[in-house]
mmCIF file of C-alpha atoms in Angstrom:
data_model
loop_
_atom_site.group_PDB
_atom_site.id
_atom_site.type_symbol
_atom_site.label_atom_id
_atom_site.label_comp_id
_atom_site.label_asym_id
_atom_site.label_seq_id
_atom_site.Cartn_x
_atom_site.Cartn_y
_atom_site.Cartn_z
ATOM 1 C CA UNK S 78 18.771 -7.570 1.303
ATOM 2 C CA UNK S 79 15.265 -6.659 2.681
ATOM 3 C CA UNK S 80 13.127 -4.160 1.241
ATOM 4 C CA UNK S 81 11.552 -1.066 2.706
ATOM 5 C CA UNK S 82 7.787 -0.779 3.194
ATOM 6 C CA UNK S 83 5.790 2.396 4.498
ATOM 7 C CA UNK S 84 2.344 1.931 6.100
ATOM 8 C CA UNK S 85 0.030 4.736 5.479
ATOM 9 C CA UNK S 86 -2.858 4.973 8.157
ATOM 10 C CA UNK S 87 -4.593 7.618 10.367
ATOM 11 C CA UNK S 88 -4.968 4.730 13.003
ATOM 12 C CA UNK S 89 -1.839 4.223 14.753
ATOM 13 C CA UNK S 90 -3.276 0.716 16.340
ATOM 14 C CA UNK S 91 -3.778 -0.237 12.627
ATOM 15 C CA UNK S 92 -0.452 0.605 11.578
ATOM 16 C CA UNK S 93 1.075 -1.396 14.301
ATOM 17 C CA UNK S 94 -1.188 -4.233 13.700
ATOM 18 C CA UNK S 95 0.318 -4.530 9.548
ATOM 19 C CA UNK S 96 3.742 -3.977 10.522
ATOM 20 C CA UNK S 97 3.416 -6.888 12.662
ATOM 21 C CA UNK S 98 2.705 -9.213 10.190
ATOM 22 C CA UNK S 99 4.768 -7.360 7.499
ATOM 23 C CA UNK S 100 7.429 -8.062 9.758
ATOM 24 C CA UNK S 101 6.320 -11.122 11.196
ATOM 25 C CA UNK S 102 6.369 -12.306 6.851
ATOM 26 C CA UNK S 103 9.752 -10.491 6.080
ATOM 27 C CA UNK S 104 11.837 -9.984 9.103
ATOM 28 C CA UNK S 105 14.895 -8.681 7.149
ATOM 29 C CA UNK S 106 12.640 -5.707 5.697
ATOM 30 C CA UNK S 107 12.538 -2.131 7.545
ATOM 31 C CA UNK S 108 8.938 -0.309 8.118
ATOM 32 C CA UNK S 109 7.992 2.993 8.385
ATOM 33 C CA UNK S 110 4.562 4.438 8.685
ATOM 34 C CA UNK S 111 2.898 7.506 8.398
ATOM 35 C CA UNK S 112 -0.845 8.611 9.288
ATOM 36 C CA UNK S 113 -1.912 10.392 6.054
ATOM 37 C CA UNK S 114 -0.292 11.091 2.582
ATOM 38 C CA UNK S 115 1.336 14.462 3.152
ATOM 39 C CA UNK S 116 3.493 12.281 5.589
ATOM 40 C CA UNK S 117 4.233 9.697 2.965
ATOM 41 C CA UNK S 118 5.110 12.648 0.645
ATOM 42 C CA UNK S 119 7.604 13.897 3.239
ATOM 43 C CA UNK S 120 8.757 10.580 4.478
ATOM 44 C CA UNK S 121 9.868 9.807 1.370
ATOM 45 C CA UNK S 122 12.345 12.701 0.716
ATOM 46 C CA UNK S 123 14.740 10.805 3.494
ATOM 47 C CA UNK S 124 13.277 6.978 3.136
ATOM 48 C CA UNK S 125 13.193 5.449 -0.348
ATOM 49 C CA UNK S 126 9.970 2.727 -0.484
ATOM 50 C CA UNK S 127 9.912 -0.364 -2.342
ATOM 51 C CA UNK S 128 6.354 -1.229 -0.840
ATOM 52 C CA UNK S 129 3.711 0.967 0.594
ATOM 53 C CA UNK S 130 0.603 -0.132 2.235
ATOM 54 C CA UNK S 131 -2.011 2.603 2.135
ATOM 55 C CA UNK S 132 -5.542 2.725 3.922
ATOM 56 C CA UNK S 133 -8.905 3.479 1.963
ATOM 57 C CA UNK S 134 -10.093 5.935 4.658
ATOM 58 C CA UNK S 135 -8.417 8.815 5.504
ATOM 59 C CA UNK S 136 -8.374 12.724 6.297
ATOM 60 C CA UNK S 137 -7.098 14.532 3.419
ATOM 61 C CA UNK S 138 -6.341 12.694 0.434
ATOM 62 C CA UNK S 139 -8.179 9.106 0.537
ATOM 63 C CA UNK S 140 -5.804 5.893 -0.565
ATOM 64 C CA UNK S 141 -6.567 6.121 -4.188
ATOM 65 C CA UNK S 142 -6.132 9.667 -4.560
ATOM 66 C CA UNK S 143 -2.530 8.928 -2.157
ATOM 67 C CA UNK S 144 -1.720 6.010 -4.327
ATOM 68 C CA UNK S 145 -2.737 7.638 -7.360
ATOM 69 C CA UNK S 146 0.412 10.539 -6.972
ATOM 70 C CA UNK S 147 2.412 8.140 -5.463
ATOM 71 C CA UNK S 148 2.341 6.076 -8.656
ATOM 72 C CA UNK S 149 2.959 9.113 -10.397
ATOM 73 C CA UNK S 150 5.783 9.833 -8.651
ATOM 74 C CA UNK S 151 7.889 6.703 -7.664
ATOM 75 C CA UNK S 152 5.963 4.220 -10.553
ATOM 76 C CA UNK S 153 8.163 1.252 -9.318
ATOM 77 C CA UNK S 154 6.738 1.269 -5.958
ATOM 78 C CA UNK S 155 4.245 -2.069 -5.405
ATOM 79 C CA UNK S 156 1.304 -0.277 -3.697
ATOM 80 C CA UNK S 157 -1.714 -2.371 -1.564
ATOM 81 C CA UNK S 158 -4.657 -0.552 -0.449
ATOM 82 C CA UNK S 159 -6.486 -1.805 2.567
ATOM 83 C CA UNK S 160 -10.375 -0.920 3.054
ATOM 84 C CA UNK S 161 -13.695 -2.121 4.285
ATOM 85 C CA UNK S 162 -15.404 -0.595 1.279
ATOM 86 C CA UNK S 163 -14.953 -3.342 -1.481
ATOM 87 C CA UNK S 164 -17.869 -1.525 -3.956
ATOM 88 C CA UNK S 165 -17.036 -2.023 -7.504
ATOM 89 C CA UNK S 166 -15.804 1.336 -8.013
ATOM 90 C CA UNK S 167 -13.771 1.652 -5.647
ATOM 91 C CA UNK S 168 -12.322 -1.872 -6.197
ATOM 92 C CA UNK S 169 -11.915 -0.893 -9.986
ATOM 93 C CA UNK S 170 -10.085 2.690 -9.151
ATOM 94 C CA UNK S 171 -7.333 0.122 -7.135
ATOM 95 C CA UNK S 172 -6.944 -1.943 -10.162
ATOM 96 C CA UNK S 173 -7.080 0.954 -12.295
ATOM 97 C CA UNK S 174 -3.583 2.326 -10.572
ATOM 98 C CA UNK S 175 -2.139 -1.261 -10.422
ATOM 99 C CA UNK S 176 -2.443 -1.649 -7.067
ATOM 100 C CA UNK S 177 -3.791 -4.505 -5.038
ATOM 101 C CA UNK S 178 -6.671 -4.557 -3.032
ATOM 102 C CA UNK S 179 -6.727 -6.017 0.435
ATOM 103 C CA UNK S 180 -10.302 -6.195 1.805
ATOM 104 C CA UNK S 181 -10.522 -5.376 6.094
ATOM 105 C CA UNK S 182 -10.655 -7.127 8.037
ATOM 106 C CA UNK S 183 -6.930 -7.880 7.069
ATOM 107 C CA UNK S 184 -5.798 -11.457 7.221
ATOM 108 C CA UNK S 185 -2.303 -12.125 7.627
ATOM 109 C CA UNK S 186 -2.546 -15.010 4.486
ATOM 110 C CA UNK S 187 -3.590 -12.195 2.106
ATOM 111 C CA UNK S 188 -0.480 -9.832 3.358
ATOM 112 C CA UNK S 189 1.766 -12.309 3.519
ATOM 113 C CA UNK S 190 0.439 -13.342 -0.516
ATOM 114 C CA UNK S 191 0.855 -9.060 -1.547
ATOM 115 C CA UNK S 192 4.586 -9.243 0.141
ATOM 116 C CA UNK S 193 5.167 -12.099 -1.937
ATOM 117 C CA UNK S 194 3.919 -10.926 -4.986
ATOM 118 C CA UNK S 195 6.184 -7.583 -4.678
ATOM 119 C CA UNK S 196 9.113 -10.070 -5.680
ATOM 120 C CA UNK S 197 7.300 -10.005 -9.044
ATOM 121 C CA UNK S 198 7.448 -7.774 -11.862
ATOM 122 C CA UNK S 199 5.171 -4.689 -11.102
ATOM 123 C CA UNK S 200 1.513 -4.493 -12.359
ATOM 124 C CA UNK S 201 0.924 -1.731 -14.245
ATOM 125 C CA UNK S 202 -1.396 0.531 -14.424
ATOM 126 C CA UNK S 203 -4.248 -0.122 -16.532
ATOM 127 C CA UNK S 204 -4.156 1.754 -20.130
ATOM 128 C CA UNK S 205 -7.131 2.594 -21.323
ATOM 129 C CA UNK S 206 -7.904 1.144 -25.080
ATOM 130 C CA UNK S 207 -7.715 3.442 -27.984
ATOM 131 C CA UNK S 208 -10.845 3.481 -30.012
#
């Protein structure tokens, strides 16, 4: 049985360009989408996620601080986030919540590679170490 992944983006031509090749990877999953977190939030009252697929850049809460609750609330989801800004600290705040990081542009090899990996155990969040 397929999964279910959500695709969080304020660009609906981006959204429909990763559920392409989600779906193009994994034809037996379902996709939703949503263009910011508060619709993630309320998506997922109705639609349970196994996957979500956030973008960096965003009105309102950016990906980290979206992944960041939704970590807090559903810890079991596998969570990507997708930007154009791969600085170190915003490449080490991904990590940090045990998500991956997918640099833009977004090439269908490294989706296809995060789907993959979602059949694995979940990475978890970084702990910091106790002194």
């Amino acid at each position: 049985m397929g999964k279910t992944a959500i695709i969080v983006d304020d660009s609906k031509l981006s959204r429909m360009h990763v559920r392409a090749m989600v779906l193009r990877n994994k034809p037996d999953w379902s996709v939703v989408e949503a263009a910011n977190g508060d619709e993630l939030f309320k998506t997922l009252q109705d639609t349970p996620v196994d996957v979500a697929i956030i973008d960096y850049n965003m009105p309102g809460d950016n990906g980290v601080e979206t992944a960041a609750k939704l970590r807090a609330g559903h810890p079991n989801v596998h969570i990507a986030i997708i930007t154009a800004n791969a600085q170190d600290a915003v490449v080490s705040g991904i990590r940090a919540l045990g998500a991956a990081f997918m640099p833009k542009p977004l090439e269908e090899e490294q989706v296809a590679r995060f789907l993959n990996s979602t059949a694995l155990p979940l990475r978890r969040p970084s702990q910091a170490v106790p002194e």
